[in-house]
Amino acid sequence: MQIWAGFMTALVAISLWGGAAHVFSESVLVASPSGVWAFVSSNSGLLVRATLTTAQNAALGFVWGNIAAVIMAGLVTMQPRAERVVSASALVIFCLPLVATGPILRVISGPGSAPQIALAGLAVYYTTYLALLVGLRAMPRSWSDLMSVYGRGSFMTLITVRARASLPYLFAGLQIAAPAAFLGAMIGEFTGAERGLGVLTLRAMRGLDVDATWSLALISATVAVLAYALVGRIGERLVGYAPVIILSPPKPPTRRNIWPGIAEMVAAALFLLLLWQVAMDVFQLNRFFAKRPGDVVRYLAADADARLTLWVALKETMAATIPGFLSGLLLGAGLAVAVILFPKATRVVLPVAVALRSIPIITTAPLIVLALGRGATGTITVVAVMIFFPTFVACLQGLRQAPQQIIDVFHTYGAGPVRVLGAAQIPAMMPALFASAKMAVPAAILAVTTTEWLATGKGIGVLMALTSTTSNYNMLWSCIVAITLVAVVMYAAVLWAERMVLAIYASEQLT
Amino acid sequence: MRTPSIVLGKEIRCAGLTKQFDGAAVLGPLDITFIAGQTTALVGPSGCGKSTFLRLIAGLDLPSAGSVCIGSQSPKEVAKRGALSMAFQDPALLPWRTVRENIALGAKLARKSDNGVDDLIALVGLSGFETHRPAELSGGMRQRAAIARSLVSEPELLLLDEPFGSVDALTRARLNAELPPLWRKRAATTIMVTHSVDEAVLLSERIIVLSERPATVVADLSVTFDEPRTAKLIDGHEFQSRKAQVLRALGVAV
Ligand SMILES: Nc1ncnc2c1ncn2[C@@H]1O[C@H](COP(=O)(O)OP(=O)(O)OP(=O)(O)O)[C@@H](O)[C@H]1O
Ligand SMILES: [Mg+2]
């Protein structure tokens, strides 16, 4: 059934595409199906080799990134006090803009596939970590009581109950991670790899080869969708039971003293600064490109022009990030709600949504910007597209977790779907929405900086690209620090909003 | 007439036990000693703090004041030995485990052998459903599985929170007849919360009636009948007068 629906959607998409290509035949924007077919058939050997290379790097990064995520989530579940420091460090590392870490990793490691694998791992570990953390906590209190009654501690609870209960969440995370790993590997290839789809894409875009760009976009999208579907299928096999229903009594919001929280944040920041300094000293990285915290401070303190350049670029970047971030979230949650209200729409909406998210942003960014212009609209759209799909999937899962008993109670009183939605389903969606919002912060920044770098030539993305080619590593590291700080502030804002809302709806997620 | 088996050092002493949630008193102060090997029924109005009381005895919550001692040990130490088990108001079955696996989990967690699982499955009337998952059971069947899980580890201290709440009258009568000998044979100290006064009188050797929240002791009655007890008792004069006593303590006009 689903395959059939997907097939129909693809058919409709191809006819629309053919029509569009016909209408826009004068523009340099839309390749025709026949042009794509010609490119693919005359370069099939090259394309197969490139796809295999990229897929292999993505798979390696996927494995390493997810192993790291599982270890971190397990640690934090057993030692909740470690959460802030672990989460903050994980977040900051995830927020490091790939546009800048890619070139730096390349300089450090030289030729080879290490940067691609590292970037693929960096692109996935955080989403898996967050999804798993939600899953490990999504447990009715009576289950942990059961373990305590037999005197079993947090480790036994983790392996007998939590690990199994978190599987649906883990697979939701892994499913999102599969296309993300592919995207990460491609960005890694932009930084001077010899082989891979990323290399071909960059070449096609530089040469304004529309047929090639479209062909590569289609191939990457297909691989990403297949990876997504494969992980989903494995998940269905392994999970094998209806997801757990959480019925835990809401806790009244507690006015916690904020100082311990701030102290933990400061501790995490100091820990990261130390890590930065020590890592560079231990590996004896060249001071020319591997700047230390002190170098950045000295540079920014001494050079007023540099401060101004950075500030202007940052403002341009934020002007696209914030609207894109919010509209992506709104669109994702809104569509999930629409799908619940009109279940028949799922069949149409879901395949389209999968396709949209799975098309690696890199290949769509220049096309979207070409279509919508170099102004903010194009970049905002890219960000929204990037965020939309994970949000949609997570919110849909959340909505479907609404306890059936509660929905039944409403139905016995003849309540309509809208009442049920507001009273039972939206509250059940809240934890998922906030988890998506957290994941969306770094995703938005990745999308913005990449788009700026590849297409619009504005903002901090292009500043980072320029400074890495002109070897102005002081500015490059300043950009990294600035953009990371922005990400942390956005993340903190999401956390604050989450505390306000989840305190009412889903207390088991708060520790 | 059975003499209560007083095993020194294993009784449960609650001294000045008090629990508050966010400053509001929910329970106590309670000074009660549960005699080892005895079955005690706790009855009281809904929301008076019975589940809270059981959770304090199980060491799931910490008292705001006062203490619980089991023999010379704290509840947590008893739990660590695998000598404690509890059937919750909500069955708390794991959805990915079959009925049999859920019941065997009680033995596994307490580090005991799971030899008794099949007998218990038959006893609670779940034969034929061993490989079903909780989602495929009725509410009463889930509760029976949870009761079986609490018994399989052969605990010294058994805490039952309305164990028969959603079990039908017939099964309830059968379980009422068959379960108490089981826990008495093992000299388990049993504390059972129930809303059925009949059940309290029929099953227990002592009934403690609690007041409205915050729960304090209104009446503490001992119940002695010829053993083994049978359902025929219910029609007897002695039974009815005990029952009336409990109902009066609960504030029900008789
Ligand atoms: N975690 C909690 N936080 C705040 N109040 C609580 C909490 N748990 C229980 N209470 C309150 O304590 C009181 C006693 O609850 P408890 O569950 O012990 O009642 P109960 O006697 O078992 O009732 P029932 O017979 O209906 O099961 C209730 O008024 C409840 O609102
Ligand atoms: Mg209760």
PDB file of N, CA and C and ligand atoms in Angstrom, chain A residues 141 249 251-252, chain B residues 21-22 25-27 44-53 55 61 89 161-162 193 195 213, ligand 1:
ATOM      1  N   ARG A 141       6.320   5.616  35.945  1.00  0.00           N
ATOM      2  CA  ARG A 141       7.030   5.521  37.207  1.00  0.00           C
ATOM      3  C   ARG A 141       6.908   4.123  37.812  1.00  0.00           C
ATOM      4  N   PRO A 249       1.481  11.354  36.412  1.00  0.00           N
ATOM      5  CA  PRO A 249       0.776  12.535  36.912  1.00  0.00           C
ATOM      6  C   PRO A 249       1.601  13.784  36.698  1.00  0.00           C
ATOM      7  N   LYS A 251       3.373  17.169  37.360  1.00  0.00           N
ATOM      8  CA  LYS A 251       3.900  17.815  38.556  1.00  0.00           C
ATOM      9  C   LYS A 251       3.606  19.301  38.441  1.00  0.00           C
ATOM     10  N   PRO A 252       3.286  19.948  39.538  1.00  0.00           N
ATOM     11  CA  PRO A 252       3.147  21.403  39.437  1.00  0.00           C
ATOM     12  C   PRO A 252       4.517  22.008  39.152  1.00  0.00           C
TER      13      PRO A 252
ATOM     14  N   PHE B  21       3.484  16.074  50.951  1.00  0.00           N
ATOM     15  CA  PHE B  21       3.812  16.428  49.574  1.00  0.00           C
ATOM     16  C   PHE B  21       3.681  17.930  49.450  1.00  0.00           C
ATOM     17  N   ASP B  22       4.786  18.595  49.114  1.00  0.00           N
ATOM     18  CA  ASP B  22       4.787  20.046  48.986  1.00  0.00           C
ATOM     19  C   ASP B  22       4.193  20.719  50.221  1.00  0.00           C
ATOM     20  N   ALA B  25       0.265  17.699  54.528  1.00  0.00           N
ATOM     21  CA  ALA B  25       0.351  16.386  55.173  1.00  0.00           C
ATOM     22  C   ALA B  25      -0.574  15.405  54.469  1.00  0.00           C
ATOM     23  N   VAL B  26      -0.049  14.233  54.129  1.00  0.00           N
ATOM     24  CA  VAL B  26      -0.830  13.207  53.455  1.00  0.00           C
ATOM     25  C   VAL B  26      -1.027  12.020  54.376  1.00  0.00           C
ATOM     26  N   LEU B  27      -0.095  11.855  55.307  1.00  0.00           N
ATOM     27  CA  LEU B  27      -0.078  10.627  56.084  1.00  0.00           C
ATOM     28  C   LEU B  27       0.521  10.903  57.459  1.00  0.00           C
ATOM     29  N   GLY B  44      -9.557   2.238  54.141  1.00  0.00           N
ATOM     30  CA  GLY B  44      -9.700   3.667  54.393  1.00  0.00           C
ATOM     31  C   GLY B  44     -10.270   4.333  53.168  1.00  0.00           C
ATOM     32  N   PRO B  45     -10.752   5.556  53.342  1.00  0.00           N
ATOM     33  CA  PRO B  45     -11.367   6.245  52.202  1.00  0.00           C
ATOM     34  C   PRO B  45     -10.374   6.466  51.069  1.00  0.00           C
ATOM     35  N   SER B  46     -10.895   6.615  49.884  1.00  0.00           N
ATOM     36  CA  SER B  46     -10.042   6.831  48.716  1.00  0.00           C
ATOM     37  C   SER B  46      -9.264   8.134  48.873  1.00  0.00           C
ATOM     38  N   GLY B  47      -7.977   8.066  48.558  1.00  0.00           N
ATOM     39  CA  GLY B  47      -7.148   9.266  48.629  1.00  0.00           C
ATOM     40  C   GLY B  47      -6.623   9.566  50.011  1.00  0.00           C
ATOM     41  N   CYS B  48      -6.805   8.619  50.974  1.00  0.00           N
ATOM     42  CA  CYS B  48      -6.394   8.922  52.348  1.00  0.00           C
ATOM     43  C   CYS B  48      -4.914   8.685  52.561  1.00  0.00           C
ATOM     44  N   GLY B  49      -4.258   7.995  51.647  1.00  0.00           N
ATOM     45  CA  GLY B  49      -2.812   7.804  51.792  1.00  0.00           C
ATOM     46  C   GLY B  49      -2.387   6.355  51.927  1.00  0.00           C
ATOM     47  N   LYS B  50      -3.230   5.409  51.513  1.00  0.00           N
ATOM     48  CA  LYS B  50      -2.896   3.989  51.661  1.00  0.00           C
ATOM     49  C   LYS B  50      -1.740   3.596  50.737  1.00  0.00           C
ATOM     50  N   SER B  51      -1.837   4.012  49.473  1.00  0.00           N
ATOM     51  CA  SER B  51      -0.747   3.686  48.549  1.00  0.00           C
ATOM     52  C   SER B  51       0.547   4.338  49.017  1.00  0.00           C
ATOM     53  N   THR B  52       0.422   5.568  49.500  1.00  0.00           N
ATOM     54  CA  THR B  52       1.599   6.273  50.001  1.00  0.00           C
ATOM     55  C   THR B  52       2.234   5.492  51.151  1.00  0.00           C
ATOM     56  N   PHE B  53       1.403   4.976  52.043  1.00  0.00           N
ATOM     57  CA  PHE B  53       1.872   4.180  53.177  1.00  0.00           C
ATOM     58  C   PHE B  53       2.666   2.955  52.672  1.00  0.00           C
ATOM     59  N   ARG B  55       4.105   2.574  49.824  1.00  0.00           N
ATOM     60  CA  ARG B  55       5.347   3.003  49.159  1.00  0.00           C
ATOM     61  C   ARG B  55       6.434   3.326  50.184  1.00  0.00           C
ATOM     62  N   ASP B  61       9.447   5.638  48.604  1.00  0.00           N
ATOM     63  CA  ASP B  61       9.499   7.054  48.959  1.00  0.00           C
ATOM     64  C   ASP B  61      10.152   7.157  50.328  1.00  0.00           C
ATOM     65  N   GLN B  89      -1.123  -0.826  42.223  1.00  0.00           N
ATOM     66  CA  GLN B  89      -2.491  -0.571  41.774  1.00  0.00           C
ATOM     67  C   GLN B  89      -2.574  -0.666  40.248  1.00  0.00           C
ATOM     68  N   ASP B 161      -1.408  -3.719  46.725  1.00  0.00           N
ATOM     69  CA  ASP B 161      -2.226  -2.504  46.653  1.00  0.00           C
ATOM     70  C   ASP B 161      -3.457  -2.795  45.811  1.00  0.00           C
ATOM     71  N   GLU B 162      -4.560  -3.034  46.480  1.00  0.00           N
ATOM     72  CA  GLU B 162      -5.815  -3.409  45.813  1.00  0.00           C
ATOM     73  C   GLU B 162      -5.579  -4.464  44.737  1.00  0.00           C
ATOM     74  N   VAL B 193      -3.862  -3.586  50.831  1.00  0.00           N
ATOM     75  CA  VAL B 193      -4.835  -2.502  50.777  1.00  0.00           C
ATOM     76  C   VAL B 193      -6.053  -3.025  50.043  1.00  0.00           C
ATOM     77  N   HIS B 195     -10.477  -2.249  49.165  1.00  0.00           N
ATOM     78  CA  HIS B 195     -11.694  -1.452  49.347  1.00  0.00           C
ATOM     79  C   HIS B 195     -12.861  -2.330  49.759  1.00  0.00           C
ATOM     80  N   ARG B 213      -7.555  11.692  54.680  1.00  0.00           N
ATOM     81  CA  ARG B 213      -6.232  12.311  54.586  1.00  0.00           C
ATOM     82  C   ARG B 213      -6.113  13.461  55.573  1.00  0.00           C
TER      83      ARG B 213
HETATM   84  N1  LIG C   1       3.548  12.284  44.214  1.00  0.00           N
HETATM   85  C1  LIG C   1       2.576  12.970  44.811  1.00  0.00           C
HETATM   86  N2  LIG C   1       2.628  14.323  44.863  1.00  0.00           N
HETATM   87  C2  LIG C   1       1.666  15.039  45.510  1.00  0.00           C
HETATM   88  N3  LIG C   1       0.603  14.477  46.123  1.00  0.00           N
HETATM   89  C3  LIG C   1       0.507  13.138  46.103  1.00  0.00           C
HETATM   90  C4  LIG C   1       1.472  12.318  45.457  1.00  0.00           C
HETATM   91  N4  LIG C   1       1.104  11.029  45.606  1.00  0.00           N
HETATM   92  C5  LIG C   1      -0.045  11.044  46.307  1.00  0.00           C
HETATM   93  N5  LIG C   1      -0.415  12.304  46.611  1.00  0.00           N
HETATM   94  C6  LIG C   1      -1.584  12.704  47.386  1.00  0.00           C
HETATM   95  O1  LIG C   1      -1.597  11.927  48.560  1.00  0.00           O
HETATM   96  C7  LIG C   1      -2.895  11.516  48.872  1.00  0.00           C
HETATM   97  C8  LIG C   1      -2.912  10.032  49.118  1.00  0.00           C
HETATM   98  O2  LIG C   1      -2.644   9.345  47.924  1.00  0.00           O
HETATM   99  P1  LIG C   1      -2.647   7.777  47.868  1.00  0.00           P
HETATM  100  O3  LIG C   1      -2.353   7.371  46.484  1.00  0.00           O
HETATM  101  O4  LIG C   1      -1.760   7.264  48.922  1.00  0.00           O
HETATM  102  O5  LIG C   1      -4.172   7.458  48.218  1.00  0.00           O
HETATM  103  P2  LIG C   1      -4.890   6.053  48.409  1.00  0.00           P
HETATM  104  O6  LIG C   1      -5.313   5.987  49.815  1.00  0.00           O
HETATM  105  O7  LIG C   1      -4.037   4.957  47.902  1.00  0.00           O
HETATM  106  O8  LIG C   1      -6.165   6.236  47.497  1.00  0.00           O
HETATM  107  P3  LIG C   1      -6.923   5.162  46.593  1.00  0.00           P
HETATM  108  O9  LIG C   1      -7.704   4.300  47.526  1.00  0.00           O
HETATM  109  O10 LIG C   1      -7.837   5.990  45.766  1.00  0.00           O
HETATM  110  O11 LIG C   1      -5.913   4.408  45.801  1.00  0.00           O
HETATM  111  C9  LIG C   1      -3.799  11.939  47.736  1.00  0.00           C
HETATM  112  O12 LIG C   1      -4.576  13.011  48.202  1.00  0.00           O
HETATM  113  C10 LIG C   1      -2.860  12.393  46.645  1.00  0.00           C
HETATM  114  O13 LIG C   1      -3.371  13.550  46.042  1.00  0.00           O
END
